[in-house]
């Protein structure tokens, strides 16, 4: 460690890391450059690093893979409307890297890739693909930014305010990030990857009043109040800044004026971007409301209404800007029909399965189908945002769905942003924010199909299986309980008379239940020449049943159900239109309490259940896609 | 889930009805029947029904004065 005095003000400055070439004097904000082993040179001045709501601070530690690191310093860069931090980290082996923090995303960069020739900045545009090193990259942003503040130690000397070109890239497979730094004469490619603070196992983070996080347990330093007060320069209304440092724009909740927020030291200042005379729109969830979604507590700090316009009609939705100092930001989107989505910006880019924006996109394990595209226009703005947004801003959008997820591509000439939405139920939102929200109607683009869930199909086939087994059981029961008693089995030979009658010996039909009598008859008489008719005559009460004749077939059977109890005879008659040769054979068999048949409907009914579920599933999908660009 | 529960309920009701019908014979039609006088009971061969489904023929009245359901 090298300790010395600031060449400008004489305050003590220190170099704790051998890899550091410069440090920023805490007293006068001069950049002090180390030359040789102990000589210090005054290089220039940068603005003081005003504290935003980043949980990272100089001195915090973490681990990348198995390599411990310490945060040595920080640069704050800015381009019009956007600010972000680049934390200079020194590993225990004295190699260095950068931890970039912006738009709620954290990226680790180890160092520039040597020997890579990168194209000039003016040749790049968002969406362009290029091969650098062994990787195919997609340009997601290209612009110019300046260092606006610095703190701690740095690997090089900086002066504030110099605009330098840069380009942010994502690998085409979506796994890596990179940036091209055009600060030096020889532009360099810095490959990196997206990380989370949890994965870095960081310790010594800042503690924020009113916020806790079960993962970020190691805090260092005094608790920081996250809220600042300031007055609207247009109407004088007292405003609360809920994410100072991060917020670059605030829409006054009283007059609706768009205010540009800047940081001076640890104070925030507001400047009118566009004055309005009254806020006519208020979002359903009030600013400052906190709710736990996806296991993380979020605070609503801003909201805006956007819409796509089709055939002169606005189709609006509301985007709530959520903030958590330890987890960055999210969007909570409520569409026109009351469906909700929690949206996170994507660190990577999906891999298109074709060359058109209409193509399918793969991100992670999911394959997304194009749903719809359009131009999203900002209609109302309320509260604070970490980028400048104003009424009338528009971007081209394309949505791709793989329920319950939806990825969206939003782009203009400077930037392409991908985000991933996860469908939230009404109950999720009401439970999270303690609010009553309207019941959604219709089918949302990425709403999970309730008839596609595994448990639905398990239940459908399970119920069908149980009912079918029940049907088999009833069928078996019918076999087991039937006495199936053959009381008559006789053969008869016709005499050739016009009316040839034969009467059987008596038989009994008795019992309280199932007094069914089945009569089966077969004959060799041609149906064109005669028919056999059987009548069962109850000799006790005179009841006569006519269960069967051979008018349709030479072999017929018929059953009398629940016949009256008593003693019966079977009367058989061969009826012919005219005398015919004798000698035709007729057989009659009478069975009491036979094995009765089983209703086919009961046997096949169980299969209706999965069929109905399949039809409902198809109907749901049909309603979903009827709202897309691919309807009809 | 509600539709599955409802359809399962209906299925179980059908099964219950089928089981009841199997065990008791309850609920099924006994088919066409008529009552004949004692004279026919005592002499079943004299019974004369009118048969359906066979054109061009009508059973003659028995010369012994048997009963015909068609009259």
XYZ file of C-alpha atoms in Angstrom:
703
model
C 0.000 0.000 0.000
C 1.264 3.453 -0.938
C 0.193 6.412 1.185
C 0.939 9.986 0.136
C -0.470 13.502 0.010
C -2.679 14.829 -2.761
C -0.537 17.074 -5.004
C -3.502 19.462 -5.248
C -4.844 19.833 -1.697
C -2.436 17.920 0.497
C -5.063 15.541 1.839
C -3.951 11.960 2.336
C -4.413 9.642 -0.656
C -3.597 5.949 -0.777
C -2.968 3.206 -3.335
C -4.065 -0.035 -1.698
C -3.626 -2.154 -4.802
C -0.456 -2.491 -6.809
C -2.521 -2.788 -9.984
C -3.995 0.694 -9.560
C -2.441 3.513 -11.564
C -4.612 6.392 -10.330
C -6.744 7.363 -7.397
C -9.304 10.050 -6.767
C -8.680 12.384 -3.845
C -11.683 12.234 -1.542
C -11.205 15.865 -0.536
C -10.773 17.732 -3.836
C -11.768 15.039 -6.379
C -8.490 15.406 -8.241
C -7.272 12.414 -10.177
C -3.839 11.553 -8.877
C -1.649 9.471 -11.167
C 1.120 7.256 -9.863
C 4.403 7.437 -11.768
C 7.156 5.005 -10.941
C 7.082 3.570 -7.455
C 6.134 6.536 -5.337
C 5.894 9.706 -7.476
C 2.396 11.254 -7.755
C 1.199 13.499 -10.571
C -1.910 15.631 -10.603
C -3.884 14.605 -13.691
C -7.204 16.422 -13.598
C -10.551 16.646 -11.864
C -13.733 14.661 -11.991
C -17.003 15.269 -10.263
C -17.574 13.769 -6.841
C -19.199 10.374 -6.990
C -22.645 11.103 -5.587
C -24.078 8.086 -3.871
C -26.879 6.460 -5.754
C -28.777 3.415 -4.557
C -26.178 0.949 -5.700
C -25.451 -1.528 -2.906
C -21.819 -1.757 -4.069
C -19.175 0.462 -2.491
C -15.409 0.739 -2.563
C -13.969 -1.888 -0.261
C -16.705 -4.453 -0.812
C -15.522 -7.956 -1.665
C -16.855 -10.833 -3.699
C -15.962 -13.968 -5.615
C -16.069 -14.649 -9.355
C -15.988 -18.391 -9.735
C -13.264 -19.223 -7.215
C -11.412 -15.920 -7.544
C -11.919 -13.445 -4.672
C -11.890 -9.766 -5.568
C -12.085 -6.383 -3.897
C -13.865 -3.316 -5.257
C -11.113 -0.702 -5.616
C -12.825 2.177 -7.390
C -15.651 3.249 -9.630
C -16.404 5.277 -12.734
C -19.815 6.692 -13.452
C -20.473 7.004 -17.147
C -23.320 8.778 -18.773
C -24.894 9.351 -22.117
C -27.924 11.567 -22.640
C -30.747 10.106 -20.608
C -28.844 7.165 -19.114
C -26.263 6.684 -16.326
C -24.421 3.599 -15.125
C -21.531 2.572 -12.877
C -18.405 0.646 -13.743
C -16.755 -0.777 -10.644
C -13.020 -1.406 -10.859
C -12.229 -4.718 -9.175
C -8.843 -6.166 -8.211
C -8.530 -9.896 -7.768
C -6.367 -11.419 -5.055
C -3.781 -12.368 -7.702
C -3.579 -8.633 -8.605
C -5.262 -9.100 -11.970
C -8.058 -6.625 -12.565
C -11.489 -6.403 -14.107
C -14.716 -4.400 -14.176
C -18.120 -4.991 -12.694
C -20.598 -3.033 -14.780
C -23.884 -2.023 -13.168
C -26.637 -0.481 -15.246
C -30.326 -0.899 -15.979
C -30.495 -3.462 -13.213
C -27.956 -5.676 -14.965
C -24.552 -6.672 -13.616
C -21.771 -7.775 -15.965
C -18.231 -8.918 -15.229
C -15.420 -8.040 -17.659
C -12.020 -9.630 -17.105
C -9.917 -7.828 -19.654
C -9.598 -6.867 -23.299
C -9.257 -9.702 -25.781
C -5.874 -9.238 -27.489
C -5.362 -9.390 -31.251
C -8.975 -8.747 -32.218
C -9.578 -6.242 -34.952
C -12.874 -4.467 -34.314
C -14.806 -2.396 -36.856
C -15.036 1.360 -36.534
C -17.850 2.656 -34.368
C -19.691 4.305 -37.258
C -19.981 0.913 -38.985
C -22.061 -0.518 -36.164
C -25.790 -0.328 -35.618
C -28.167 -2.161 -33.279
C -29.063 -5.599 -34.531
C -25.994 -5.977 -36.720
C -24.147 -9.285 -36.364
C -20.355 -9.538 -36.531
C -17.711 -12.183 -35.924
C -15.011 -11.174 -33.454
C -12.584 -13.702 -32.006
C -14.294 -17.072 -32.075
C -17.710 -15.677 -31.392
C -20.597 -14.296 -33.414
C -21.908 -11.152 -31.743
C -25.034 -9.044 -32.043
C -24.805 -5.293 -31.497
C -27.429 -4.173 -28.971
C -26.295 -0.617 -28.374
C -23.803 1.819 -29.868
C -23.406 5.343 -28.635
C -21.037 7.739 -26.891
C -20.643 8.235 -23.170
C -18.518 10.309 -20.843
C -17.068 9.729 -17.400
C -19.075 12.031 -15.161
C -17.764 10.989 -11.743
C -15.172 8.731 -10.168
C -14.145 7.441 -6.786
C -11.383 5.316 -5.302
C -8.546 3.750 -7.266
C -8.498 3.253 -11.019
C -6.252 1.500 -13.525
C -5.838 4.704 -15.511
C -6.252 8.406 -15.059
C -9.561 9.976 -16.019
C -10.873 13.401 -16.761
C -14.554 14.103 -16.553
C -16.699 15.019 -19.524
C -14.844 13.486 -22.474
C -17.274 11.643 -24.755
C -16.028 8.269 -25.961
C -17.715 5.847 -28.311
C -18.659 2.366 -27.197
C -20.748 -0.546 -28.402
C -22.460 -3.192 -26.311
C -22.653 -6.682 -27.765
C -24.334 -9.971 -26.944
C -23.156 -13.283 -28.281
C -25.538 -14.775 -30.813
C -25.988 -17.831 -28.597
C -27.079 -15.476 -25.827
C -24.473 -16.660 -23.320
C -21.887 -13.866 -23.338
C -21.842 -10.125 -23.255
C -19.123 -7.820 -24.520
C -18.354 -4.186 -25.021
C -16.142 -2.447 -27.535
C -14.262 0.432 -25.951
C -13.246 3.139 -28.413
C -11.485 5.273 -25.747
C -8.003 4.416 -26.958
C -6.489 4.710 -30.412
C -6.733 0.960 -30.700
C -10.353 -0.057 -29.900
C -10.576 -3.156 -27.748
C -13.131 -5.924 -27.324
C -13.946 -6.736 -23.703
C -15.775 -10.056 -23.420
C -17.839 -10.540 -20.297
C -20.832 -12.243 -18.871
C -23.943 -11.332 -16.935
C -23.901 -12.078 -13.215
C -26.068 -11.440 -10.176
C -24.972 -10.013 -6.851
C -26.033 -13.286 -5.236
C -23.719 -15.265 -7.496
C -20.831 -12.940 -6.596
C -21.366 -13.650 -2.888
C -20.554 -10.032 -2.133
C -19.801 -8.804 1.350
C -19.489 -5.289 2.709
C -22.444 -3.955 0.738
C -24.243 -0.804 1.720
C -27.180 -1.026 4.104
C -30.333 0.800 3.041
C -32.956 1.954 5.523
C -36.166 0.021 5.121
C -34.665 -2.623 2.883
C -33.463 -6.069 3.785
C -32.474 -8.979 1.669
C -32.015 -12.521 2.924
C -29.110 -13.073 0.540
C -27.251 -9.804 1.126
C -26.522 -10.396 4.796
C -23.147 -8.713 5.020
C -23.494 -4.947 5.184
C -20.869 -2.358 5.937
C -21.142 1.274 6.997
C -24.048 3.438 8.163
C -27.586 2.741 7.035
C -28.434 4.894 4.016
C -31.780 6.639 3.711
C -33.019 5.805 0.232
C -35.430 8.705 -0.095
C -34.738 12.309 -0.925
C -37.088 15.228 -1.034
C -37.082 17.912 -3.672
C -39.516 20.487 -4.987
C -40.969 20.540 -8.455
C -39.437 23.554 -10.216
C -42.660 23.971 -12.198
C -45.445 23.793 -9.598
C -43.500 23.766 -6.339
C -45.019 20.468 -5.273
C -43.075 18.459 -2.719
C -41.729 15.344 -4.396
C -40.058 12.233 -3.073
C -37.167 10.703 -4.954
C -37.192 6.983 -4.216
C -34.168 5.920 -6.210
C -31.715 8.843 -6.122
C -28.655 8.403 -8.250
C -30.362 5.872 -10.477
C -33.282 8.056 -11.461
C -32.666 10.377 -14.367
C -36.249 11.443 -14.910
C -39.183 12.207 -12.664
C -42.722 13.059 -13.750
C -44.262 15.369 -11.152
C -47.234 13.686 -9.590
C -49.006 17.049 -9.194
C -48.518 18.945 -12.435
C -47.280 16.095 -14.620
C -44.203 18.026 -15.742
C -41.263 15.972 -16.956
C -38.224 16.721 -14.773
C -34.630 15.837 -15.464
C -32.909 14.655 -12.279
C -29.219 15.234 -11.727
C -26.918 14.616 -8.806
C -24.758 17.253 -7.162
C -22.762 15.611 -4.415
C -25.298 13.783 -2.286
C -28.131 16.075 -3.360
C -30.516 15.737 -6.274
C -31.582 18.595 -8.466
C -34.540 18.819 -10.801
C -34.829 20.692 -14.071
C -37.988 21.037 -16.133
C -37.815 19.116 -19.392
C -41.436 19.729 -20.331
C -43.906 21.708 -18.244
C -47.497 20.549 -17.906
C -50.449 22.024 -16.108
C -51.910 19.008 -14.439
C -51.483 15.275 -14.012
C -54.554 13.713 -15.578
C -53.592 10.100 -15.206
C -52.822 8.103 -12.101
C -51.822 4.467 -12.123
C -53.800 1.823 -10.266
C -50.896 1.011 -7.913
C -49.694 4.149 -6.087
C -46.040 5.170 -6.096
C -44.145 3.967 -3.059
C -46.273 0.816 -2.738
C -44.190 -2.264 -2.047
C -44.989 -5.826 -2.957
C -43.227 -9.178 -2.978
C -43.098 -10.803 -6.385
C -41.026 -13.807 -7.342
C -39.635 -13.888 -3.801
C -38.254 -10.328 -3.937
C -39.684 -7.152 -2.422
C -40.145 -4.388 -4.984
C -41.180 -0.757 -4.645
C -43.209 0.997 -7.319
C -41.306 4.175 -8.178
C -42.724 4.999 -11.602
C -45.457 4.130 -14.059
C -46.179 4.879 -17.673
C -48.972 4.125 -20.048
C -47.964 2.941 -23.489
C -50.081 1.876 -26.406
C -49.911 0.477 -29.883
C -52.185 2.160 -32.376
C -53.973 0.010 -34.930
C -56.465 1.450 -37.406
C -56.726 4.617 -35.330
C -57.490 2.777 -32.105
C -55.139 2.769 -29.091
C -54.509 -0.556 -27.368
C -52.913 0.603 -24.101
C -51.155 -1.060 -21.212
C -49.518 0.229 -18.037
C -45.914 -0.430 -17.050
C -44.961 0.006 -13.403
C -41.267 0.587 -12.774
C -40.176 -1.456 -9.751
C -37.022 -0.909 -7.782
C -35.023 -2.808 -5.178
C -31.555 -1.477 -4.340
C -30.152 -5.000 -4.058
C -31.919 -6.539 -7.038
C -32.067 -3.716 -9.550
C -35.294 -3.024 -11.378
C -38.218 -4.805 -12.975
C -41.398 -3.840 -14.766
C -44.857 -4.915 -13.754
C -47.161 -4.690 -16.749
C -50.952 -4.587 -16.641
C -52.561 -4.975 -20.019
C -55.842 -3.579 -21.246
C -57.791 -6.626 -20.128
C -56.375 -6.875 -16.630
C -53.624 -9.460 -17.224
C -50.311 -8.940 -15.407
C -46.680 -9.699 -16.244
C -43.433 -9.283 -14.317
C -40.784 -8.190 -16.800
C -37.011 -8.367 -16.514
C -34.473 -7.048 -18.999
C -32.495 -9.814 -20.629
C -28.741 -9.920 -20.287
C -28.419 -11.975 -23.461
C -30.178 -11.939 -26.780
C -32.404 -14.748 -28.050
C -31.174 -16.705 -31.004
C -33.443 -16.235 -33.979
C -34.466 -19.373 -35.829
C -34.592 -17.399 -39.045
C -33.665 -14.070 -40.550
C -36.933 -12.269 -39.960
C -38.351 -10.662 -36.845
C -41.304 -12.955 -37.518
C -39.113 -15.986 -36.967
C -39.146 -18.097 -33.862
C -36.645 -17.194 -31.161
C -34.866 -19.465 -28.725
C -33.821 -18.185 -25.322
C -32.603 -20.649 -22.732
C -34.573 -23.854 -23.087
C -37.678 -22.201 -24.480
C -38.620 -21.729 -28.113
C -40.776 -18.653 -28.622
C -43.291 -18.081 -31.420
C -43.800 -14.637 -32.854
C -47.066 -13.200 -31.572
C -47.324 -9.618 -32.711
C -45.369 -6.539 -33.623
C -46.103 -2.839 -33.568
C -44.962 0.599 -32.556
C -45.304 1.263 -28.831
C -45.948 4.931 -28.037
C -45.679 6.488 -24.570
C -49.016 8.107 -23.648
C -48.515 9.029 -19.974
C -45.584 9.123 -17.555
C -45.731 9.182 -13.758
C -42.940 9.019 -11.158
C -39.277 8.188 -11.734
C -37.307 6.139 -14.245
C -33.672 5.256 -14.742
C -33.769 6.550 -18.292
C -35.348 9.595 -19.865
C -38.792 8.945 -21.188
C -41.400 11.394 -22.379
C -44.869 11.312 -23.830
C -44.705 10.521 -27.519
C -41.530 8.417 -27.376
C -41.914 5.363 -29.553
C -40.079 2.134 -30.244
C -40.684 -0.777 -32.567
C -41.713 -3.878 -30.667
C -42.061 -7.561 -31.391
C -43.425 -10.064 -28.899
C -42.698 -13.798 -28.871
C -44.555 -16.202 -26.623
C -43.874 -19.460 -24.869
C -46.404 -19.449 -22.008
C -46.017 -18.481 -19.225
C -43.140 -16.474 -20.719
C -42.989 -13.824 -23.378
C -39.866 -12.152 -24.702
C -40.072 -8.751 -26.321
C -37.735 -6.914 -28.605
C -37.832 -3.133 -28.430
C -35.546 -1.160 -30.648
C -34.704 2.182 -32.150
C -31.695 3.408 -34.100
C -29.441 3.466 -30.998
C -30.434 0.423 -29.048
C -32.156 -2.936 -29.064
C -33.481 -4.144 -25.724
C -34.784 -7.623 -25.044
C -36.931 -8.364 -22.039
C -38.634 -11.415 -20.640
C -42.112 -11.330 -19.121
C -43.545 -13.925 -16.778
C -47.310 -14.153 -16.447
C -48.727 -13.273 -13.012
C -52.172 -14.222 -11.825
C -54.640 -11.797 -10.291
C -54.069 -13.531 -6.958
C -50.278 -13.016 -7.265
C -50.769 -9.257 -7.639
C -53.417 -8.924 -4.948
C -51.322 -10.934 -2.509
C -48.154 -8.990 -3.363
C -49.564 -5.476 -3.023
C -52.591 -6.016 -0.790
C -54.828 -4.500 -3.444
C -58.002 -5.573 -5.154
C -57.440 -5.646 -8.890
C -59.947 -6.261 -11.629
C -60.646 -9.753 -12.885
C -58.876 -10.296 -16.209
C -60.911 -11.228 -19.247
C -59.981 -12.820 -22.545
C -56.758 -14.733 -23.052
C -53.379 -12.994 -22.690
C -50.583 -13.691 -25.162
C -48.526 -15.674 -22.656
C -51.262 -16.787 -20.296
C -50.677 -20.437 -19.379
C -53.268 -22.707 -20.928
C -55.093 -24.176 -17.923
C -55.874 -27.280 -19.960
C -52.228 -27.898 -20.760
C -51.073 -28.439 -17.216
C -49.807 -31.892 -16.478
C -52.035 -32.260 -13.439
C -55.127 -31.578 -15.555
C -54.256 -34.420 -17.882
C -53.337 -36.687 -14.984
C -56.720 -35.898 -13.437
C -58.561 -36.408 -16.760
C -56.987 -39.748 -17.553
C -57.101 -40.757 -13.886
C -60.837 -40.093 -13.686
C -61.414 -41.824 -17.011
C -59.413 -44.829 -15.828
C -61.280 -45.081 -12.545
C -64.651 -44.821 -14.271
C -63.660 -47.378 -16.884
C -62.503 -49.801 -14.191
C -65.800 -49.130 -12.424
C -67.620 -50.060 -15.636
C -65.670 -53.302 -15.823
C -66.553 -54.012 -12.235
C -70.267 -53.507 -12.891
C -70.003 -55.718 -15.951
C -68.328 -58.437 -13.860
C -70.889 -57.944 -11.126
C -73.645 -58.612 -13.658
C -72.008 -61.944 -14.538
C -71.534 -62.914 -10.902
C -75.017 -62.138 -9.626
C -76.985 -63.633 -12.549
C -78.340 -67.154 -11.879
C -78.516 -67.758 -15.660
C -80.912 -70.671 -15.168
C -81.948 -72.475 -18.378
C -85.499 -73.663 -17.776
C -86.341 -74.746 -21.311
C -84.246 -75.972 -24.231
C -86.407 -77.828 -26.764
C -86.367 -78.683 -30.419
C -89.498 -78.683 -32.499
C -90.208 -79.952 -35.987
C -92.797 -78.140 -38.061
C -95.800 -79.990 -39.368
C -96.408 -77.829 -42.422
C -99.783 -76.547 -41.209
C -100.812 -72.908 -41.785
C -100.703 -72.312 -38.025
C -98.318 -74.719 -36.381
C -98.463 -74.297 -32.544
C -96.486 -75.915 -29.743
C -96.746 -75.276 -25.968
C -93.890 -76.025 -23.555
C -94.041 -77.599 -20.180
C -94.497 -75.059 -17.321
C -91.537 -73.348 -15.679
C -91.287 -70.971 -12.704
C -90.143 -67.361 -12.573
C -89.745 -66.210 -8.987
C -87.732 -63.955 -6.666
C -87.906 -60.306 -5.617
C -85.341 -58.952 -8.127
C -84.117 -59.594 -11.643
C -87.107 -61.620 -12.850
C -85.735 -61.372 -16.348
C -86.596 -64.054 -18.875
C -84.555 -64.428 -22.038
C -85.921 -66.363 -24.984
C -83.654 -67.467 -27.813
C -84.995 -69.117 -30.904
C -83.503 -70.335 -34.131
C -85.067 -72.010 -37.124
C -84.257 -73.356 -40.558
C -87.448 -71.827 -42.016
C -86.739 -69.216 -44.660
C -88.079 -65.827 -43.536
C -89.817 -65.389 -46.867
C -91.817 -68.496 -46.161
C -92.647 -68.157 -42.490
C -91.819 -66.833 -39.051
C -91.512 -68.285 -35.595
C -93.280 -66.355 -32.823
C -92.843 -67.025 -29.139
C -95.191 -65.910 -26.372
C -94.619 -66.370 -22.655
C -97.918 -66.898 -20.865
C -98.155 -66.471 -17.084
C -100.632 -69.126 -16.069
C -101.203 -67.532 -12.667
C -102.390 -64.074 -13.765
C -102.848 -64.344 -17.540
C -100.044 -61.938 -18.401
C -98.630 -62.619 -21.876
C -95.241 -61.366 -23.128
C -94.108 -61.435 -26.736
C -90.338 -61.283 -26.483
C -89.213 -62.618 -29.844
C -90.026 -63.515 -33.427
C -87.915 -64.340 -36.423
C -89.103 -61.522 -38.655
C -85.571 -60.071 -38.987
C -83.318 -63.067 -38.668
C -83.517 -66.838 -38.442
C -81.871 -66.649 -35.028
C -83.332 -64.159 -32.597
C -83.399 -63.535 -28.893
C -85.440 -61.270 -26.686
C -85.709 -60.576 -23.007
C -88.660 -59.807 -20.805
C -87.418 -57.624 -17.978
C -88.940 -57.955 -14.541
C -91.655 -60.305 -15.626
C -94.454 -61.004 -13.168
C -93.616 -63.870 -10.842
C -95.494 -67.095 -11.476
C -95.716 -70.274 -13.490
C -95.166 -69.817 -17.240
C -95.464 -71.759 -20.449
C -93.863 -70.833 -23.744
C -96.193 -70.852 -26.718
C -94.386 -71.266 -30.028
C -96.077 -70.779 -33.342
C -94.758 -71.236 -36.857
C -96.784 -68.825 -38.930
C -96.873 -69.193 -42.710
C -98.927 -67.573 -45.424
C -99.758 -70.947 -46.919
C -99.217 -74.619 -46.437
C -95.587 -75.557 -46.738
C -93.500 -78.713 -46.570
C -93.017 -80.046 -43.051
C -89.814 -80.992 -41.291
C -88.278 -77.575 -40.563
C -86.383 -77.449 -37.290
C -87.084 -74.911 -34.545
C -85.112 -74.574 -31.299
C -86.354 -72.607 -28.296
C -84.299 -71.849 -25.224
C -85.627 -69.982 -22.178
C -83.190 -68.643 -19.554
C -84.369 -67.102 -16.289
C -82.186 -64.279 -14.793
C -79.696 -64.283 -17.689
C -76.428 -62.337 -17.799
C -77.718 -58.955 -18.867
C -75.799 -56.679 -21.182
C -74.059 -53.483 -19.999
C -74.991 -50.055 -21.397
C -72.350 -49.115 -23.936
C -72.627 -45.451 -22.947
C -71.332 -46.233 -19.443
C -68.421 -48.141 -20.963
C -67.376 -45.365 -23.355
C -68.354 -42.344 -21.280
C -64.987 -42.165 -19.412
C -63.169 -41.485 -22.671
C -65.249 -38.338 -23.106
C -63.327 -36.656 -20.269
C -59.895 -36.391 -21.981
C -61.643 -35.629 -25.275
C -63.466 -32.677 -23.697
C -60.232 -31.442 -22.074
C -58.450 -31.627 -25.446
C -61.248 -29.594 -27.067
C -61.108 -26.965 -24.301
C -57.324 -26.751 -24.675
C -57.653 -26.186 -28.411
C -60.346 -23.561 -27.831
C -58.087 -21.671 -25.386
C -55.203 -21.639 -27.882
C -57.562 -20.507 -30.610
C -58.665 -17.537 -28.489
C -55.018 -16.713 -27.672
C -53.871 -16.643 -31.283
C -56.965 -14.819 -32.507
C -55.375 -11.713 -30.928
C -52.048 -12.142 -32.718
C -50.658 -10.958 -36.022
C -51.096 -14.524 -37.210
C -54.863 -14.757 -36.627
C -56.953 -16.229 -39.330
C -60.525 -29.096 -12.837
C -64.188 -28.214 -12.329
C -65.156 -29.753 -15.646
C -63.293 -32.946 -14.767
C -64.958 -33.059 -11.353
C -68.377 -32.528 -12.946
C -67.825 -35.188 -15.610
C -66.470 -37.603 -13.019
C -69.553 -36.976 -10.887
C -71.806 -37.747 -13.846
C -69.756 -40.874 -14.608
C -70.044 -42.068 -11.042
C -73.801 -41.456 -11.158
C -74.011 -43.565 -14.325
C -72.009 -46.314 -12.649
C -74.186 -46.186 -9.561
C -77.301 -46.441 -11.710
C -75.823 -49.319 -13.663
C -74.897 -51.137 -10.469
C -78.400 -50.651 -9.077
C -79.923 -51.840 -12.319
C -77.624 -54.867 -12.420
C -78.449 -55.888 -8.868
C -82.191 -55.262 -8.890
C -83.265 -55.146 -12.514
C -84.833 -51.813 -11.653
C -85.421 -49.246 -14.313
C -85.498 -51.283 -17.489
C -88.556 -51.756 -19.625
C -90.468 -54.994 -19.424
C -91.500 -54.712 -23.081
C -94.951 -55.151 -24.567
C -97.424 -57.350 -22.774
C -101.124 -57.994 -22.420
C -103.420 -59.967 -20.164
C -105.466 -62.866 -21.453
C -108.558 -64.502 -19.919
C -108.509 -67.694 -17.891
C -109.717 -69.712 -20.879
C -106.542 -68.888 -22.745
C -104.353 -69.575 -19.685
C -105.922 -73.002 -19.447
C -105.417 -73.643 -23.138
C -102.285 -71.699 -24.195
C -102.339 -73.093 -27.719
C -105.524 -71.142 -28.364
C -103.760 -67.798 -27.910
C -103.808 -65.726 -31.119
C -101.660 -62.625 -31.163
C -101.307 -60.201 -34.080
C -97.723 -60.296 -35.177
C -95.920 -57.259 -36.450
C -93.238 -57.020 -39.058
C -94.625 -59.642 -41.365
C -96.629 -58.391 -44.278
C -99.247 -60.279 -46.146
C -100.292 -62.518 -43.323
C -102.799 -62.282 -40.478
C -103.246 -65.175 -38.115
C -106.688 -66.743 -38.602
C -109.139 -67.056 -35.748
C -108.994 -70.563 -34.421
C -111.871 -72.791 -35.376
C -111.976 -73.771 -31.708
C -112.903 -70.170 -30.783
C -109.468 -69.221 -29.485
C -108.607 -65.799 -28.277
C -107.114 -63.222 -30.603
C -105.418 -60.138 -29.198
C -106.210 -58.346 -32.434
C -109.893 -58.341 -31.799
